[in-house]
Coordinates of C-alpha atoms in Angstrom, one line a residue:
X112 CA 104.7 113.0 77.8
X113 CA 103.3 111.0 80.6
X114 CA 101.3 112.9 83.2
X115 CA 103.1 112.2 86.4
X116 CA 102.7 113.5 89.9
X117 CA 106.1 114.8 90.2
X118 CA 105.6 116.8 87.0
X119 CA 104.9 120.6 86.6
X120 CA 101.3 119.6 86.4
X121 CA 101.4 119.5 90.1
X122 CA 100.7 123.3 89.9
X123 CA 97.2 122.5 88.8
X124 CA 96.1 120.8 92.0
X125 CA 93.4 123.3 92.4
X126 CA 92.0 122.7 89.0
X127 CA 88.5 120.9 88.9
X128 CA 88.0 117.8 87.0
X129 CA 84.8 116.8 85.2
X130 CA 83.6 114.6 82.4
X131 CA 83.3 116.1 79.0
X132 CA 79.5 115.4 78.9
X133 CA 76.6 114.4 81.1
X134 CA 75.2 110.9 81.0
X135 CA 72.6 109.1 83.1
X136 CA 73.5 105.7 84.7
X137 CA 72.5 103.8 87.7
X138 CA 70.7 105.5 90.6
X139 CA 73.3 105.0 93.4
X140 CA 70.8 103.3 95.7
X141 CA 70.8 100.0 97.3
X142 CA 68.3 98.5 94.8
X143 CA 70.2 100.2 91.8
X144 CA 73.8 100.7 93.0
X145 CA 76.3 102.6 91.0
X146 CA 78.6 100.2 89.0
X147 CA 82.5 100.9 88.9
X148 CA 84.7 98.9 86.4
X149 CA 88.2 98.4 87.9
X150 CA 90.9 97.5 85.4
X151 CA 94.1 96.3 87.0
X152 CA 97.2 95.8 84.8
X153 CA 98.3 92.7 86.6
X154 CA 97.8 90.7 89.8
X155 CA 101.3 89.1 89.7
X156 CA 102.7 91.7 92.0
X157 CA 101.8 91.6 95.7
X158 CA 101.4 95.4 95.8
X159 CA 98.7 95.4 93.0
X160 CA 96.9 92.5 94.8
X161 CA 96.8 94.8 97.7
X162 CA 95.4 97.7 95.5
X163 CA 92.5 95.6 94.6
X164 CA 92.0 94.5 98.1
X165 CA 92.0 98.1 99.3
X166 CA 89.5 99.1 96.6
X167 CA 87.3 96.1 97.5
X168 CA 87.4 96.8 101.3
X169 CA 86.5 100.6 100.7
X170 CA 83.7 99.7 98.4
X171 CA 82.2 97.1 100.6
X172 CA 81.2 99.8 103.2
X173 CA 78.9 101.3 100.7
X174 CA 75.8 99.5 99.9
X175 CA 75.2 101.8 96.9
X176 CA 78.2 100.7 95.2
X177 CA 79.3 97.7 93.1
X178 CA 82.7 97.1 91.6
X179 CA 83.5 94.8 88.8
X180 CA 87.2 93.7 88.8
X181 CA 89.3 92.7 85.8
X182 CA 92.9 91.6 85.7
X183 CA 94.8 92.6 82.4
X184 CA 97.5 90.0 83.1
X185 CA 100.2 92.5 82.1
X186 CA 98.8 92.9 78.6
X187 CA 98.0 96.3 77.4
X188 CA 95.8 95.1 74.5
X189 CA 93.8 93.1 77.2
X190 CA 93.5 96.2 79.4
X191 CA 92.3 98.3 76.5
X192 CA 89.8 95.7 75.7
X193 CA 88.6 95.8 79.4
X194 CA 88.0 99.6 79.2
X195 CA 86.0 99.2 75.9
X196 CA 83.9 96.6 77.4
X197 CA 83.2 98.7 80.6
X198 CA 82.0 101.5 78.3
X199 CA 79.7 99.1 76.4
X200 CA 78.4 97.7 79.8
X201 CA 77.4 101.3 80.7
X202 CA 79.3 101.5 84.0
X203 CA 78.9 104.7 85.9
X204 CA 82.8 105.1 86.6
X205 CA 86.0 103.5 85.6
X206 CA 89.2 103.0 87.6
X207 CA 92.2 102.1 85.9
X208 CA 95.8 101.3 86.9
X209 CA 97.5 101.2 83.5
X210 CA 100.3 99.0 82.5
X211 CA 101.6 101.5 80.0
X212 CA 100.7 105.0 79.3
X213 CA 100.8 105.2 75.5
X214 CA 98.5 102.1 74.5
X215 CA 95.9 103.0 77.1
X216 CA 95.6 106.9 76.6
X217 CA 93.2 106.5 73.7
X218 CA 90.7 104.1 75.4
X219 CA 90.7 106.2 78.5
X220 CA 90.1 109.3 76.6
X221 CA 87.3 107.7 74.5
X222 CA 85.5 106.6 77.7
X223 CA 86.0 110.1 79.2
X224 CA 84.7 111.8 76.1
X225 CA 81.6 109.5 76.3
X226 CA 80.7 111.0 79.7
X227 CA 82.2 108.1 82.0
X228 CA 84.3 109.4 84.6
X229 CA 87.8 107.7 84.7
X230 CA 90.0 107.6 87.7
X231 CA 93.6 106.9 86.7
X232 CA 95.4 105.2 89.6
X233 CA 99.2 104.9 90.2
X234 CA 100.5 104.9 86.6
X235 CA 99.4 107.8 84.4
X236 CA 98.3 108.1 80.8
X237 CA 99.2 110.8 78.4
X238 CA 97.3 114.1 78.0
X239 CA 94.5 115.2 80.3
X240 CA 91.5 113.3 79.0
X241 CA 90.6 111.6 82.2
X242 CA 88.8 112.8 85.3
X243 CA 91.5 112.7 87.9
X244 CA 94.8 111.0 88.6
X245 CA 95.6 109.5 92.0
X246 CA 99.2 108.3 92.9
X247 CA 102.4 108.9 94.7
X248 CA 105.4 110.8 93.7
X249 CA 108.0 108.1 92.8
X250 CA 110.6 110.8 92.2
X251 CA 110.3 112.0 95.7
X252 CA 110.2 108.4 97.2
X253 CA 113.4 107.6 95.2
X254 CA 115.0 110.8 96.4
X255 CA 114.2 110.1 100.0
X256 CA 115.7 106.6 99.6
X257 CA 119.0 108.1 98.1
X258 CA 119.1 110.8 100.8
X259 CA 118.6 108.0 103.5
X260 CA 121.3 105.9 102.1
X261 CA 123.8 108.8 101.6
X262 CA 123.2 109.9 105.3
X263 CA 123.5 106.4 106.5
X264 CA 126.8 105.7 104.7
X265 CA 128.2 109.2 105.6
X266 CA 128.8 109.8 102.0
X267 CA 131.2 106.9 101.3
X268 CA 130.2 103.6 100.1
X269 CA 129.5 101.1 97.3
X270 CA 125.9 100.7 96.1
X271 CA 124.0 98.2 94.0
X272 CA 120.9 99.5 92.4
X273 CA 118.2 96.9 91.2
X274 CA 115.8 98.7 89.0
X275 CA 112.2 97.7 88.4
X276 CA 111.2 98.2 84.7
X277 CA 112.8 101.1 83.0
X278 CA 110.2 101.3 80.3
X279 CA 107.9 102.2 82.9
X280 CA 107.4 105.5 84.4
X281 CA 107.8 104.4 88.1
X282 CA 111.0 102.7 87.4
X283 CA 112.3 105.8 85.5
X284 CA 111.2 108.0 88.4
X285 CA 112.6 105.9 91.2
X286 CA 115.9 105.8 89.4
X287 CA 115.9 109.6 88.8
X288 CA 114.9 110.6 92.3
X289 CA 117.5 108.0 93.8
X290 CA 120.4 109.8 91.9
X291 CA 119.1 113.2 93.1
X292 CA 119.1 111.9 96.7
X293 CA 122.6 110.5 96.5
X294 CA 124.0 113.9 95.2
X295 CA 127.0 112.1 93.7
X296 CA 128.4 115.3 92.4
X297 CA 129.0 116.4 96.0
X298 CA 129.7 112.9 97.5
X299 CA 132.6 111.4 95.4
X300 CA 132.9 108.8 98.0
X301 CA 129.6 107.2 96.9
X302 CA 129.8 104.8 93.9
X303 CA 127.1 102.8 92.2
X304 CA 129.2 99.5 91.3
X305 CA 126.3 97.6 89.8
X306 CA 122.9 98.1 88.2
X307 CA 120.5 95.4 87.1
X308 CA 116.9 95.5 85.8
X309 CA 114.8 93.0 87.7
X310 CA 111.3 94.1 86.2
X311 CA 109.8 94.2 89.7
X312 CA 110.2 90.4 90.4
X313 CA 111.9 88.7 93.2
X314 CA 113.5 85.8 91.3
X315 CA 115.1 88.3 88.6
X316 CA 116.4 90.5 91.6
X317 CA 118.0 87.4 93.1
X318 CA 119.8 86.6 89.9
X319 CA 120.9 90.2 89.2
X320 CA 122.3 90.2 92.8
X321 CA 124.1 87.0 92.2
X322 CA 125.9 88.7 89.4
X323 CA 126.6 91.8 91.6
X324 CA 128.2 89.5 94.4
X325 CA 130.4 87.8 91.8
X326 CA 131.8 91.0 90.4
X327 CA 132.1 93.1 93.5
X328 CA 134.0 92.0 96.7
X329 CA 132.6 95.0 98.6
X330 CA 128.9 96.2 98.6
X331 CA 127.8 98.6 101.4
X332 CA 124.1 98.9 100.4
X333 CA 121.6 97.5 98.1
X334 CA 118.8 99.8 96.8
X335 CA 115.8 97.9 95.0
X336 CA 112.9 99.7 93.3
X337 CA 110.5 97.5 95.3
X338 CA 110.6 95.3 98.4
X339 CA 110.5 92.0 96.5
X340 CA 113.7 93.1 94.7
X341 CA 115.3 94.0 98.0
X342 CA 114.3 90.5 99.5
X343 CA 115.6 88.6 96.4
X344 CA 119.0 90.6 96.8
X345 CA 119.0 89.6 100.5
X346 CA 118.4 85.8 99.6
X347 CA 121.1 86.0 97.2
X348 CA 123.6 87.5 99.6
X349 CA 122.6 84.9 102.3
X350 CA 123.3 82.1 100.1
X351 CA 127.0 83.1 100.1
X352 CA 127.0 84.2 103.6
X353 CA 127.4 88.0 102.9
X354 CA 123.9 89.3 104.0
X355 CA 125.4 91.1 107.1
X356 CA 127.9 92.9 105.1
X357 CA 125.4 95.2 103.5
X358 CA 122.1 97.3 104.0
X359 CA 118.9 96.5 102.2
X360 CA 116.6 99.2 101.2
X361 CA 113.3 98.9 99.1
X362 CA 110.0 100.7 98.4
X363 CA 106.4 99.5 98.9
X364 CA 106.1 98.9 102.6
X365 CA 103.1 96.5 102.6
X366 CA 102.3 95.3 106.1
X367 CA 102.8 91.7 105.2
X368 CA 105.9 92.3 103.0
X369 CA 108.2 95.1 103.4
X370 CA 107.3 96.1 106.9
X371 CA 107.7 92.5 108.1
X372 CA 111.0 92.3 106.4
X373 CA 112.2 95.3 108.4
X374 CA 110.9 93.9 111.6
X375 CA 112.6 90.6 111.0
X376 CA 116.0 92.4 110.4
X377 CA 116.1 91.5 106.6
X378 CA 115.7 95.0 105.4
X379 CA 117.0 98.1 107.0
X380 CA 114.5 100.6 105.4
X381 CA 111.4 100.7 103.2
X382 CA 109.5 103.5 101.9
X383 CA 105.7 103.4 101.7
X384 CA 104.3 103.4 98.2
X385 CA 100.5 103.7 98.9
X386 CA 98.1 101.9 96.6
X387 CA 95.5 104.7 96.5
X388 CA 92.7 102.1 96.6
X389 CA 90.8 103.5 99.4
X390 CA 91.3 107.0 98.1
X391 CA 90.1 106.0 94.7
X392 CA 86.6 104.9 96.3
X393 CA 86.4 108.1 98.2
X394 CA 86.9 110.2 95.1
X395 CA 84.6 108.0 92.9
X396 CA 81.9 108.7 95.5
X397 CA 82.3 112.3 95.3
X398 CA 82.2 112.2 91.5
X399 CA 79.1 110.1 91.5
X400 CA 77.5 112.3 93.9
X401 CA 78.1 115.3 91.4
X402 CA 80.9 117.0 93.6
X403 CA 84.0 118.5 92.1
X404 CA 87.3 116.8 92.7
X405 CA 90.9 117.8 92.1
X406 CA 92.5 116.7 88.7
X407 CA 95.5 115.4 90.8
X408 CA 95.9 113.9 94.1
X409 CA 99.5 113.0 95.3
X410 CA 99.7 110.6 98.1
X411 CA 102.3 110.8 100.8
X412 CA 104.8 108.4 102.0
X413 CA 106.3 107.0 105.1
X414 CA 109.7 105.6 106.1
X415 CA 110.0 102.3 108.1
X416 CA 113.2 101.3 109.9
X417 CA 113.8 98.8 112.8
X418 CA 113.5 101.8 115.2
X419 CA 110.0 103.0 114.0
X420 CA 108.3 100.0 112.2
X421 CA 106.4 99.1 115.4
X422 CA 105.0 102.5 115.6
X423 CA 103.7 102.6 111.9
X424 CA 106.8 104.3 110.5
X425 CA 107.7 108.1 110.1
X426 CA 105.6 110.3 107.8
X427 CA 107.4 112.2 105.1
X428 CA 105.5 115.3 104.0
X429 CA 104.7 115.6 100.4
X430 CA 106.6 118.2 98.2
X431 CA 105.0 120.1 95.3
X432 CA 107.9 120.9 93.1
X433 CA 108.8 121.4 89.4
X434 CA 109.5 118.4 87.1
X435 CA 113.0 117.2 87.2
X436 CA 114.2 116.2 83.7

């Protein structure tokens, strides 16, 4: 089972993470800075580009740190090789944002067992052979999106859901939470009339939305698992003159993307999915300085609407809860 921030493992927030053996690396000085290896699963998504930028910006303020960035180009085998290369290079710490859990569980565990701290960022690996996990609660974010849509529609309306990648944990969680937030069993007036899998990509979302528009004369809201998906849906609706008939809701809320779409009136709401890049560097420094860190850090979210986007959105408190199956 994937180790997810919405799972029962939240109960172990107080547990202390540490590597399984002690090793000697760089001194962590200006002359001999600590070396961090950062493996990003792909840089084809704006959100992941932002994650690397956040890591880089946070690291640049510490002259005793050096980060080596690698792009796995959406290939798990490539990312596995990157982790193995970092180990052979003798880096002091690894940050990885995995493409998939299963193929990367073993190389992460092997690095951890060799005494290299590993921070798993955003997407989890299996088991507990890593130093710490940092990420947002996708179930919670999906549930907040469903709740917002249910309340905005007054419990009556026709919905299109454009899913990310349903073989990925975030896609599964955002769908699961969304259904929880809609409370369809108590709101029979809400109906999901179309679902499509757009694999996080705007062109795919546009094609899926074209199909939804062809088969549904009435659509009240589009919920996309990310903001590029919501924007792609809006473009498809605009092409046939129907963009003003429905609401568009997404997830990510990057300042130059989702927040801008809301400010421009293209989207009606977006929920922040924090990259965790800055937090990863903060935690890395704690680890490298010999301090204890939590096994799990759950990042909060914010809601952005036309009413609050200019004020930085509205914070939504993180809930610690049992895993929903």
